[in-house]
Every structure is written in structure tokens, then in C-alpha cells.
Coordinates of C-alpha atoms in Angstrom, one line a residue:
M136 CA 63.1 109.9 112.6
N137 CA 62.9 106.1 112.8
H138 CA 66.7 105.5 112.6
E139 CA 66.5 101.9 113.8
G140 CA 63.8 101.0 111.3
W141 CA 65.6 102.4 108.3
M142 CA 69.0 100.9 109.5
A143 CA 67.3 97.5 109.8
R144 CA 66.3 97.9 106.2
A145 CA 69.9 98.7 105.2
I146 CA 71.1 95.7 107.1
K147 CA 68.6 93.5 105.3
L148 CA 69.9 94.8 102.0
A149 CA 73.5 94.2 103.0
R150 CA 72.7 90.5 103.6
R151 CA 72.1 90.2 99.8
G152 CA 75.8 90.3 99.4
L153 CA 76.4 87.5 102.0
Y154 CA 77.9 85.1 99.3
T155 CA 79.4 87.5 96.8
T156 CA 81.3 90.5 98.2
D157 CA 84.4 88.8 99.4
P158 CA 87.0 90.1 100.2
N159 CA 84.9 93.3 100.7
P160 CA 82.4 93.7 103.5
R161 CA 78.7 93.3 103.1
V162 CA 77.1 96.8 103.1
G163 CA 73.7 98.2 102.5
C164 CA 72.5 101.8 102.1
V165 CA 69.1 103.5 102.3
L166 CA 68.3 107.1 101.3
V167 CA 65.3 108.7 103.1
R168 CA 63.6 112.1 102.9
E169 CA 60.8 113.2 105.2
D170 CA 60.7 109.6 106.5
R171 CA 60.0 108.3 103.0
L172 CA 62.2 105.9 101.0
V173 CA 63.9 107.6 98.2
A174 CA 66.3 104.9 97.0
E175 CA 68.5 102.0 98.2
G176 CA 71.4 99.9 97.3
W177 CA 73.8 97.2 98.4
H178 CA 77.3 96.2 97.5
R179 CA 77.1 93.2 95.2
K180 CA 80.7 92.2 94.3
A181 CA 84.2 93.5 94.8
G182 CA 85.1 95.8 91.9
E183 CA 81.5 97.0 91.5
P184 CA 80.1 100.2 93.0
H185 CA 79.7 100.3 96.8
A186 CA 76.2 100.4 98.4
E187 CA 76.3 104.2 98.8
R188 CA 77.0 104.9 95.1
V189 CA 74.4 102.4 94.0
A190 CA 71.8 104.1 96.2
L191 CA 72.8 107.6 95.0
A192 CA 72.7 106.6 91.4
N193 CA 69.2 105.3 91.9
A194 CA 68.1 108.5 93.7
G195 CA 69.5 111.0 91.3
E196 CA 68.6 114.6 92.3
Q197 CA 66.4 113.3 95.1
A198 CA 69.5 112.5 97.1
R199 CA 69.9 116.2 97.9
G200 CA 68.8 116.9 101.4
A201 CA 68.2 113.2 102.2
T202 CA 69.4 111.1 105.1
A203 CA 71.6 108.2 104.2
Y204 CA 71.6 105.1 106.4
V205 CA 74.7 103.0 105.9
T206 CA 75.7 99.8 107.7
L207 CA 79.4 100.6 107.5
E208 CA 81.3 103.9 107.6
P209 CA 81.6 105.3 104.1
C210 CA 85.1 104.7 102.6
C211 CA 87.3 107.7 102.1
H212 CA 90.2 106.1 100.1
H213 CA 90.7 105.1 96.5
G214 CA 90.5 101.3 96.0
R215 CA 88.9 99.6 93.0
T216 CA 86.3 102.3 93.3
P217 CA 86.5 106.0 94.3
P218 CA 85.6 107.1 97.8
C219 CA 81.9 107.0 98.9
S220 CA 82.4 109.9 101.2
D221 CA 83.1 112.1 98.2
A222 CA 80.0 110.8 96.5
L223 CA 77.8 111.6 99.5
I224 CA 79.2 115.1 99.8
A225 CA 78.7 115.8 96.1
A226 CA 75.2 114.5 96.2
G227 CA 74.2 117.0 98.9
V228 CA 72.9 114.6 101.5
E229 CA 72.0 116.3 104.7
R230 CA 72.7 113.6 107.2
V231 CA 74.5 110.2 107.3
V232 CA 73.5 107.6 109.9
V233 CA 76.2 104.9 110.3
A234 CA 75.8 101.6 112.1
M235 CA 79.5 101.0 112.8
L236 CA 83.0 102.4 112.1
D237 CA 85.1 100.8 109.4
P238 CA 87.9 98.8 111.0
N239 CA 90.0 99.2 107.8
P240 CA 93.0 101.3 108.9
L241 CA 92.6 103.2 105.6
V242 CA 89.2 104.5 106.9
A243 CA 88.9 104.0 110.7
G244 CA 86.9 107.2 111.4
Q245 CA 88.4 109.3 108.6
G246 CA 85.3 108.9 106.4
I247 CA 83.0 110.2 109.2
A248 CA 85.5 113.1 109.8
Q249 CA 85.4 114.1 106.2
L250 CA 81.6 114.1 106.1
R251 CA 81.5 116.3 109.2
E252 CA 84.1 118.7 107.8
A253 CA 81.8 119.1 104.8
G254 CA 78.9 120.2 107.2
I255 CA 77.0 116.9 107.0
E256 CA 75.5 115.7 110.3
V257 CA 76.7 112.2 111.2
I258 CA 75.1 109.8 113.7
T259 CA 76.9 106.6 114.6
G260 CA 76.2 103.4 116.5
V261 CA 72.7 102.7 115.3
L262 CA 72.1 98.8 115.3
E263 CA 75.9 98.5 115.6
S264 CA 76.0 94.9 116.8
S265 CA 73.6 93.7 114.1
A266 CA 75.8 95.4 111.4
A267 CA 78.9 93.9 112.9
A268 CA 77.4 90.4 112.8
L269 CA 77.3 90.7 109.0
N270 CA 81.1 91.0 108.7
P271 CA 82.9 89.0 111.4
G272 CA 85.7 88.0 109.0
F273 CA 86.3 91.5 107.5
I274 CA 86.4 93.0 111.0
K275 CA 88.8 90.4 112.4
R276 CA 91.0 90.5 109.3
M277 CA 91.3 94.3 109.5
S278 CA 91.8 94.5 113.3
Q279 CA 93.9 91.3 113.9
N280 CA 95.3 90.3 110.6
M281 CA 93.5 86.9 110.9
P282 CA 90.4 85.5 109.4
Y283 CA 87.3 84.6 111.3
V284 CA 87.4 80.8 111.7
R285 CA 84.4 78.5 111.9
C286 CA 84.7 74.8 112.6
K287 CA 81.9 72.6 111.4
L288 CA 81.3 69.2 113.0
A289 CA 78.5 66.6 112.9
M290 CA 77.9 64.1 115.7
S291 CA 75.5 61.6 117.1
L292 CA 73.6 62.2 120.3
D293 CA 76.4 60.3 122.1
G294 CA 79.1 62.6 120.6
R295 CA 80.4 60.2 117.9
T296 CA 81.5 61.3 114.4
A297 CA 82.4 58.0 112.7
M298 CA 82.3 54.3 113.4
A299 CA 85.5 52.6 114.6
D300 CA 86.4 51.7 111.0
G301 CA 86.0 55.3 109.8
E302 CA 82.5 54.9 108.3
S303 CA 80.7 58.3 108.6
K304 CA 78.2 58.6 105.8
W305 CA 75.8 60.0 106.8
I306 CA 75.7 61.2 110.4
S307 CA 73.6 64.3 109.7
S308 CA 70.5 64.7 107.6
D309 CA 70.1 66.0 104.0
A310 CA 68.8 69.3 105.5
S311 CA 71.9 69.7 107.6
R312 CA 74.2 69.0 104.6
R313 CA 72.3 71.6 102.6
D314 CA 72.9 74.0 105.5
V315 CA 76.6 73.3 105.4
H316 CA 76.7 74.3 101.8
R317 CA 75.4 77.7 102.9
L318 CA 78.3 77.9 105.4
R319 CA 80.6 77.1 102.6
A320 CA 79.1 79.7 100.3
R321 CA 79.7 82.5 102.7
S322 CA 83.3 81.4 103.4
S323 CA 86.4 82.6 101.7
A324 CA 88.1 79.3 102.2
I325 CA 87.4 75.8 103.3
L326 CA 90.3 74.2 105.2
T327 CA 90.8 70.4 105.7
G328 CA 93.5 67.9 106.2
S329 CA 95.0 65.3 103.9
G330 CA 93.6 62.5 106.2
T331 CA 90.0 63.6 105.5
V332 CA 90.7 63.8 101.8
L333 CA 92.3 60.3 101.7
A334 CA 89.5 58.8 103.8
D335 CA 86.5 60.5 102.2
N336 CA 87.7 61.9 98.8
P337 CA 85.4 65.0 99.3
S338 CA 84.8 67.7 96.7
M339 CA 84.6 70.6 99.2
T340 CA 82.5 72.8 96.9
V341 CA 79.3 74.7 97.1
R342 CA 76.6 72.6 95.3
L343 CA 73.4 74.5 95.9
P344 CA 71.6 76.4 93.1
T345 CA 71.5 80.2 93.5
D346 CA 67.8 80.2 94.2
A347 CA 68.4 77.9 97.2
L348 CA 70.8 80.4 98.6
Y349 CA 69.1 83.7 97.8
G350 CA 65.4 82.6 97.7
V351 CA 65.3 83.9 94.1
E352 CA 67.1 82.9 90.9
R353 CA 70.1 85.0 90.1
D354 CA 72.0 85.1 86.8
E355 CA 75.5 84.5 88.1
D356 CA 77.9 81.7 88.7
M357 CA 78.4 80.5 92.2
R358 CA 81.7 81.7 93.7
Q359 CA 83.6 78.7 95.0
P360 CA 85.7 79.2 98.1
L361 CA 89.4 78.5 98.1
R362 CA 90.0 74.9 99.1
V363 CA 93.0 74.5 101.5
V364 CA 94.5 71.1 102.2
L365 CA 97.1 70.6 105.0
D366 CA 99.3 67.8 103.6
T367 CA 102.5 67.5 105.6
H368 CA 104.1 64.8 103.6
L369 CA 102.3 65.3 100.2
A370 CA 100.2 62.2 100.5
L371 CA 97.5 63.7 98.3
S372 CA 96.8 61.9 95.0
P373 CA 96.7 64.0 91.9
D374 CA 93.5 62.1 91.1
A375 CA 91.8 63.3 94.3
A376 CA 88.3 64.8 93.7
I377 CA 89.2 68.0 95.5
L378 CA 91.7 68.8 92.8
K379 CA 89.2 68.5 90.0
Q380 CA 86.6 70.9 91.1
P381 CA 85.8 74.5 89.9
G382 CA 87.8 77.1 91.8
E383 CA 91.2 76.9 93.3
T384 CA 93.0 74.6 95.7
L385 CA 96.0 75.4 97.9
V386 CA 98.1 72.6 99.3
V387 CA 100.2 73.4 102.4
T388 CA 103.1 71.1 103.1
T389 CA 106.5 70.8 104.8
S390 CA 107.7 68.3 102.2
D391 CA 110.5 69.2 99.8
D392 CA 109.8 66.3 97.4
G393 CA 109.9 68.0 94.1
A394 CA 108.3 65.1 92.1
L395 CA 105.2 64.9 94.3
A396 CA 104.9 68.7 94.3
D397 CA 105.1 68.9 90.5
A398 CA 102.4 66.2 90.2
L399 CA 100.0 68.2 92.3
M400 CA 100.8 71.5 90.6
A401 CA 100.2 69.8 87.3
T402 CA 96.5 69.6 88.3
G403 CA 96.4 73.3 88.8
A404 CA 96.8 73.3 92.6
T405 CA 99.0 75.9 94.2
L406 CA 101.6 74.8 96.8
L407 CA 102.6 76.7 100.0
R408 CA 105.7 75.2 101.6
Q409 CA 106.4 75.7 105.3
D410 CA 109.8 75.0 106.8
H411 CA 108.7 73.5 110.1
S412 CA 110.0 69.9 109.8
D413 CA 107.1 67.5 110.3
E414 CA 104.5 69.9 111.6
I415 CA 102.4 72.5 109.8
D416 CA 102.0 75.8 111.6
L417 CA 98.2 76.3 111.4
A418 CA 98.3 79.9 112.8
A419 CA 100.8 80.8 110.0
V420 CA 98.4 79.3 107.4
L421 CA 95.5 81.3 108.7
G422 CA 97.7 84.4 108.7
H423 CA 98.7 83.8 105.1
L424 CA 95.0 83.4 104.2
A425 CA 94.2 86.8 105.9
E426 CA 97.1 88.4 103.9
T427 CA 95.5 87.2 100.7
G428 CA 92.1 88.7 101.6
M429 CA 90.3 85.7 103.1
N430 CA 87.7 87.0 105.6
E431 CA 86.0 83.8 106.8
V432 CA 87.5 80.3 106.9
L433 CA 85.5 77.1 107.4
I434 CA 87.3 74.1 108.9
E435 CA 85.8 70.8 107.7
A436 CA 88.2 68.2 109.1
G437 CA 88.6 65.2 111.3
A438 CA 89.0 65.1 115.1
T439 CA 92.8 65.7 115.1
L440 CA 92.9 68.8 113.0
A441 CA 89.7 70.3 114.4
G442 CA 90.9 69.5 117.9
A443 CA 94.3 71.1 117.3
A444 CA 92.6 74.3 116.0
V445 CA 90.4 74.5 119.1
S446 CA 93.2 73.8 121.5
A447 CA 95.4 76.5 119.9
G448 CA 92.6 79.1 120.3
L449 CA 92.2 79.6 116.6
V450 CA 88.5 78.8 116.3
D451 CA 86.1 81.7 116.7
E452 CA 82.9 79.6 116.3
L453 CA 81.9 76.0 116.5
V454 CA 78.9 74.8 114.4
I455 CA 77.8 71.4 115.5
Y456 CA 75.0 69.4 113.9
L457 CA 73.6 67.0 116.5
A458 CA 71.8 64.0 114.9
P459 CA 69.2 62.0 116.8
H460 CA 70.9 58.6 116.9
L461 CA 73.4 56.7 119.0
M462 CA 76.6 55.2 117.6
G463 CA 78.1 53.4 120.6
D464 CA 81.3 53.5 122.7
A465 CA 83.5 52.1 120.0
A466 CA 82.8 54.9 117.5
R467 CA 85.1 57.8 117.1
G468 CA 84.8 61.0 119.2
L469 CA 84.2 64.6 118.2
L470 CA 87.5 66.3 118.9
H471 CA 91.0 65.0 119.7
L472 CA 92.0 67.2 122.7
P473 CA 95.1 65.8 124.4
G474 CA 96.3 67.4 127.6
I475 CA 93.0 67.9 129.3
G476 CA 93.2 66.0 132.5
T477 CA 91.3 68.1 135.0
M478 CA 88.1 70.1 135.1
E479 CA 90.2 73.3 135.3
Q480 CA 91.7 72.5 131.9
R481 CA 88.4 72.1 130.1
I482 CA 87.6 74.4 127.3
E483 CA 84.5 76.5 128.1
L484 CA 82.0 77.4 125.4
M485 CA 79.1 79.8 125.2
L486 CA 76.0 78.9 123.2
S487 CA 75.1 81.6 120.7
D488 CA 72.5 80.0 118.6
L489 CA 70.3 76.8 118.6
R490 CA 67.9 75.8 115.9
L491 CA 66.3 72.8 114.3
V492 CA 67.6 71.8 110.8
G493 CA 65.4 69.0 109.6
P494 CA 65.6 66.3 112.3
D495 CA 68.9 67.6 113.6
I496 CA 69.8 70.3 116.1
R497 CA 72.3 72.9 115.0
L498 CA 74.3 74.3 117.9
T499 CA 76.6 77.3 117.5
Y500 CA 79.1 77.9 120.2
L501 CA 81.7 80.6 120.8
P502 CA 84.8 79.8 122.9
R503 CA 84.9 81.8 126.1
K504 CA 88.0 84.0 125.9

């Protein structure tokens, strides 16, 4: 049988949930008999049926004796929905082909074991790396109790992000800014600093219509990622645009000024107070986000916060939009990275993707561990 071909179809289906399944993983399922498509399904949103159950419902009695191709090991525990392993057994499927094991400790091989105990043949590891690429945040959260962190930056050809006086609109093109909205849409949270909010007064929301994201119109509201603002001394104004947008805002601070805190909470924001004197513990913030089900976090911040995240080894992926212009020596640099004084101390990166976005080049780098 063409295991790779059918699994590729299941992975393509799973991508339909790229912007909606959070905090669940993106999963697709294809049911096949005699190398002929019987039915398919994908997980659309947390609380709704998983991909396997959608495909089985579409197949009906034709599922009996079929082969199921699933991008992630079928769950075997009760969450918001019942176990998919039970549904596959009850439907009488003959074989289950799985791309990758579920890193969730509640599953972690137990779903496959249950299927095999029921006499179902199970094949694993088909297009595993492609399936894993769909869910970097879910995998990291389940295996390391931390979200997958992207850091988005835009710079000129000479590595500058703003003029000396802070002017930065716009370094990148309209096409690149639309692309950033896609990064936001797939993220659980967007993290920034109060300095960026005070300087630029950004909204930090997804402002693309659903047809621009999916390629077709979809009758649903766009999910807005959680906005997280690191505000050590509560300098944020209650009138800031970021506090007036759809969705939720979390303000992280070390300040104990009750009046300032009350003013921000009156806007609907949530406050998280850390007891670390004048410095916010960024790793602890990310750990908190993982505990609350955040899979992927996008950092959109200035050189200081972005540099601190990179220096601390908290960034999994750097996405840099390189614009075809020069801004001069006096303009501000990309990252603030104090302490690097020798070539041995440099931070090495590995290029994982390069593509044109309008007139700009989008470079995706992974830090070398």
C-alpha cells in the first residue's frame, strides 16, 4: 500500500487546523480500503471531535476492514472527548498507520498498545518528521513543559531595525506584514515589552480575513492569541491600544502599586505579579504560559527583550524579514546581546528556511544547541 501517499494526505488535512485547534494538536485522518479513499477528517477545534472520529463518522460501515492513516497516535484517555482508540476498535478497522507517537504523558504509546491488544495491526513512523513539524508547540509543551518560542524581527540589509530616534514604520513590506499576521494566527500568545507598547502603541492582533489564511471563506470568528506584555514597573497606560482589542491581555509585572494595577485590570486585563525585584523572569513567564495550555509563543519586541530571550536560550526559532534598503550606522541594531566579546562567544544559527515575501527575504533560523 502507498503508506507515504495516504499519510501525506492526512498531513495536508491536519494543516486545516493550523489556526484553530489550540491548545490541542493539529491532526488529520484518512480511511482507505483496497487503496481507495473511504473517508477523511481533521480536528477543527478543541472540544470538537478528533480527526479519527470525524473520519469514522463520515465512513459509517465502510470503516470496517479499512486502514486508518493518522498523523498523531490516537488518544486513549477521556478529555473533552472520549478516546479515539476505542472508536477505531469499535469501528472494526483492520490497520492503523501512525506518523508519530503522542508526547502527551496520558497517551505516550498507550493508544498504540491498546490497538494492538485488540488485534489491530499498527505501523508507526510514516512521514514522522513532517507530522512533527505541524505541532512543535504541542510537542515541546508536553515533553518539556515549555512552549515553542518564535522571535519575529524585521531589519534592513545593513541589520538595522529603527532610526536613531526610534522611527521604524515601515521597515518591511506590506507582504511581509501580512505574513506576520499568519505567524500571529498560528500562535497561542504574542509576547512583547512595555517599551514597544509605549513607543509604537501596537494592537498585536490578527487582522487578516479568514479567506486570506485558509484560501477559502470560513464561517467563524478569528481566534485572537493572548497578548502578553512584560511591564516591570506598570508603565502601561490604560488607554493603550493593546488593551482595547478583541481577545485577552496578560500584563506581567514586579510592581506592587495597587492603584496602577487596578487601573489596568479595569480595562479587562489580567495581571501576573512576580516577586523578582526589578527584573521579570522570562523563563518563568513562558513556563506559566505552558501551564495554561499555550503551545506556540511569538515574541514581537525590541532589541533588548528579543536579545535577552535569545541570550537565555529561550528562542526556538528566529524569523527575520530582510528588507532591501540601507538605514545607516546611526540606526538601531537587531538584537541587544551584551557579553559577546569574542568569536567563541557568538551564538551560532542554522538556516532552516529561506523564501521571498514580496520584495523582502524571509529567513528562518534555528539556534544550534
